[in-house]
PDB file of C-alpha atoms in Angstrom:
ATOM      1  CA  MET U 159     -16.209  -3.620  24.312  1.00 59.00           C
ATOM      2  CA  ARG U 160     -13.368  -2.086  23.815  1.00 67.00           C
ATOM      3  CA  ASN U 161     -13.012   1.716  21.881  1.00 68.00           C
ATOM      4  CA  VAL U 162     -11.047   1.579  18.579  1.00 67.00           C
ATOM      5  CA  SER U 163      -9.489   4.802  16.941  1.00 70.00           C
ATOM      6  CA  CYS U 164     -10.363   5.474  13.336  1.00 72.00           C
ATOM      7  CA  GLN U 165      -8.309   8.168  12.868  1.00 80.00           C
ATOM      8  CA  SER U 166      -5.946   8.532   9.554  1.00 86.00           C
ATOM      9  CA  ARG U 167      -3.059   5.996   9.947  1.00 88.00           C
ATOM     10  CA  ARG U 168       0.711   6.017   7.699  1.00 88.00           C
ATOM     11  CA  LEU U 169       2.386   3.276   6.889  1.00 85.00           C
ATOM     12  CA  ASP U 170       6.018   3.582   5.246  1.00 83.00           C
ATOM     13  CA  LEU U 171       5.927   1.027   3.150  1.00 77.00           C
ATOM     14  CA  GLY U 172       8.989  -1.295   3.870  1.00 64.00           C
ATOM     15  CA  SER U 173      12.275  -0.419   5.640  1.00 66.00           C
ATOM     16  CA  GLY U 174      12.890   3.507   5.755  1.00 65.00           C
ATOM     17  CA  GLY U 175       9.303   3.792   3.570  1.00 61.00           C
ATOM     18  CA  ARG U 176      11.162   1.992   0.478  1.00 73.00           C
ATOM     19  CA  THR U 177      10.156  -1.586  -1.810  1.00 81.00           C
ATOM     20  CA  LYS U 178      12.221  -2.786  -3.201  1.00 84.00           C
ATOM     21  CA  PHE U 179      11.762  -4.417  -7.471  1.00 86.00           C
ATOM     22  CA  PRO U 180      13.362  -5.030 -11.013  1.00 89.00           C
ATOM     23  CA  SER U 181      12.246  -2.906 -13.965  1.00 87.00           C
ATOM     24  CA  SER U 182      10.568  -3.941 -17.181  1.00 88.00           C
ATOM     25  CA  ASP U 183      14.600  -3.560 -18.378  1.00 89.00           C
ATOM     26  CA  GLY U 184      16.492  -5.467 -15.810  1.00 88.00           C
ATOM     27  CA  PHE U 185      17.287  -3.019 -12.914  1.00 89.00           C
ATOM     28  CA  ASP U 186      16.208  -2.795  -9.238  1.00 89.00           C
ATOM     29  CA  VAL U 187      14.149   0.465  -8.398  1.00 85.00           C
ATOM     30  CA  THR U 188      13.757   1.640  -4.870  1.00 84.00           C
ATOM     31  CA  VAL U 189      10.691   3.593  -4.808  1.00 81.00           C
ATOM     32  CA  SER U 190      10.275   5.367  -0.967  1.00 81.00           C
ATOM     33  CA  GLY U 191       5.843   5.465   0.011  1.00 81.00           C
ATOM     34  CA  THR U 192       3.780   5.603   2.839  1.00 85.00           C
ATOM     35  CA  VAL U 193       0.338   5.317   2.332  1.00 87.00           C
ATOM     36  CA  GLU U 194      -2.068   6.382   4.545  1.00 90.00           C
ATOM     37  CA  TRP U 195      -4.974   4.250   5.619  1.00 89.00           C
ATOM     38  CA  THR U 196      -7.712   4.883   7.579  1.00 87.00           C
ATOM     39  CA  LEU U 197     -10.599   2.153   9.684  1.00 85.00           C
ATOM     40  CA  ASP U 198     -14.202   2.101   7.850  1.00 86.00           C
ATOM     41  CA  GLU U 199     -15.671   2.460  11.301  1.00 85.00           C
ATOM     42  CA  THR U 200     -18.600  -0.070  10.083  1.00 87.00           C
ATOM     43  CA  LYS U 201     -16.265  -2.177   9.401  1.00 87.00           C
ATOM     44  CA  VAL U 202     -14.033  -2.371  12.448  1.00 85.00           C
ATOM     45  CA  PRO U 203     -16.130  -5.255  14.604  1.00 86.00           C
ATOM     46  CA  LEU U 204     -15.139  -7.624  11.665  1.00 88.00           C
ATOM     47  CA  LEU U 205     -11.723  -6.333  10.612  1.00 86.00           C
ATOM     48  CA  TYR U 206     -10.407  -7.023  15.330  1.00 85.00           C
ATOM     49  CA  CYS U 207     -12.141 -10.274  14.365  1.00 87.00           C
ATOM     50  CA  LYS U 208     -10.114 -11.063  11.928  1.00 90.00           C
ATOM     51  CA  TYR U 209      -6.553 -10.188  11.817  1.00 88.00           C
ATOM     52  CA  GLY U 210      -6.730  -7.843  15.126  1.00 85.00           C
ATOM     53  CA  ASP U 211      -5.572  -4.921  16.248  1.00 85.00           C
ATOM     54  CA  ALA U 212      -4.296  -1.983  14.415  1.00 84.00           C
ATOM     55  CA  THR U 213      -0.869  -2.602  13.769  1.00 85.00           C
ATOM     56  CA  SER U 214      -2.056  -6.543  13.316  1.00 89.00           C
ATOM     57  CA  VAL U 215      -4.032  -5.331   9.772  1.00 88.00           C
ATOM     58  CA  GLU U 216      -1.474  -2.875   8.538  1.00 87.00           C
ATOM     59  CA  GLN U 217       0.750  -6.289   8.690  1.00 88.00           C
ATOM     60  CA  ARG U 218      -1.256  -8.577   7.938  1.00 91.00           C
ATOM     61  CA  LEU U 219      -2.660  -6.980   5.580  1.00 90.00           C
ATOM     62  CA  LEU U 220      -1.871  -3.304   4.127  1.00 89.00           C
ATOM     63  CA  LEU U 221       1.486  -4.055   4.493  1.00 87.00           C
ATOM     64  CA  PRO U 222       1.327  -7.342   1.934  1.00 89.00           C
ATOM     65  CA  ALA U 223      -1.181  -5.566  -0.767  1.00 90.00           C
ATOM     66  CA  ALA U 224       0.844  -2.683  -0.603  1.00 88.00           C
ATOM     67  CA  ARG U 225       4.355  -4.022  -1.134  1.00 85.00           C
ATOM     68  CA  THR U 226       2.461  -6.824  -4.095  1.00 88.00           C
ATOM     69  CA  SER U 227       0.904  -4.009  -6.116  1.00 88.00           C
ATOM     70  CA  SER U 228       4.226  -1.854  -5.973  1.00 84.00           C
ATOM     71  CA  ARG U 229       6.664  -4.843  -7.188  1.00 86.00           C
ATOM     72  CA  LEU U 230       3.537  -5.827  -9.942  1.00 87.00           C
ATOM     73  CA  GLN U 231       3.058  -1.549 -11.128  1.00 83.00           C
ATOM     74  CA  GLY U 232       7.358  -0.464 -11.034  1.00 83.00           C
ATOM     75  CA  SER U 233       8.240  -4.025 -12.699  1.00 87.00           C
ATOM     76  CA  ARG U 234       5.391  -3.399 -16.074  1.00 86.00           C
ATOM     77  CA  LYS U 235       7.642   0.108 -16.882  1.00 85.00           C
ATOM     78  CA  PRO U 236      11.092   0.404 -17.208  1.00 86.00           C
ATOM     79  CA  ALA U 237      14.074   1.984 -14.756  1.00 84.00           C
ATOM     80  CA  ARG U 238      14.306   5.521 -16.143  1.00 82.00           C
ATOM     81  CA  GLU U 239      10.691   5.701 -16.873  1.00 81.00           C
ATOM     82  CA  PHE U 240      10.564   5.955 -12.727  1.00 77.00           C
ATOM     83  CA  ILE U 241      12.990   8.924 -12.757  1.00 75.00           C
ATOM     84  CA  SER U 242       9.828  11.399 -14.712  1.00 69.00           C
ATOM     85  CA  GLY U 243       7.406  13.133 -12.331  1.00 66.00           C
ATOM     86  CA  VAL U 244       4.720  12.272 -15.170  1.00 74.00           C
ATOM     87  CA  THR U 245       5.708   8.080 -15.544  1.00 75.00           C
ATOM     88  CA  ARG U 246       5.468   8.670 -11.305  1.00 78.00           C
ATOM     89  CA  GLN U 247       2.726  10.507 -10.617  1.00 81.00           C
ATOM     90  CA  THR U 248       1.027   7.529 -13.595  1.00 83.00           C
ATOM     91  CA  PHE U 249       2.375   4.702 -10.937  1.00 82.00           C
ATOM     92  CA  GLN U 250       0.862   6.304  -7.912  1.00 85.00           C
ATOM     93  CA  ASP U 251      -2.240   6.588  -9.475  1.00 88.00           C
ATOM     94  CA  ASP U 252      -2.111   2.680 -10.149  1.00 88.00           C
ATOM     95  CA  PHE U 253      -0.500   2.018  -7.546  1.00 87.00           C
ATOM     96  CA  GLN U 254      -3.632   3.453  -5.274  1.00 90.00           C
ATOM     97  CA  ARG U 255      -6.071   2.141  -7.333  1.00 92.00           C
ATOM     98  CA  GLU U 256      -4.986  -1.246  -7.662  1.00 91.00           C
ATOM     99  CA  LEU U 257      -4.307  -0.917  -3.056  1.00 90.00           C
ATOM    100  CA  LYS U 258      -7.687   0.353  -2.484  1.00 91.00           C
ATOM    101  CA  ALA U 259      -9.450  -2.661  -4.718  1.00 92.00           C
ATOM    102  CA  VAL U 260      -8.017  -5.101  -3.092  1.00 90.00           C
ATOM    103  CA  VAL U 261      -8.265  -3.216   0.683  1.00 89.00           C
ATOM    104  CA  GLU U 262     -10.875  -1.332   0.971  1.00 89.00           C
ATOM    105  CA  PRO U 263     -13.942  -4.837   0.491  1.00 88.00           C
ATOM    106  CA  GLU U 264     -11.859  -5.686   3.757  1.00 84.00           C
ATOM    107  CA  GLY U 265     -12.213  -2.625   5.512  1.00 75.00           C
TER     108      GLY U 265
END
């Protein structure tokens, strides 16, 4: 039997917490981000069987899902909208909702 920490963890999105993608108008946009996450203690055994330790969960589940979500969300908007606080908040909300929908069923 192994003890597993279900404490909150942080994941930087890519190199230095940045993800790069093309905006809808063709400009390269780089966003910084950190995802705070925790393991669902009721699903820990399944997660460890499927992915391995917490680092593997980050690398094999969270990071790819977060990068995909940020790129999809970001490519739907023109570059100038990332300057505005309202659009950034909308991007964050959409990103969080989409990421949660992908990873929550896994645990």
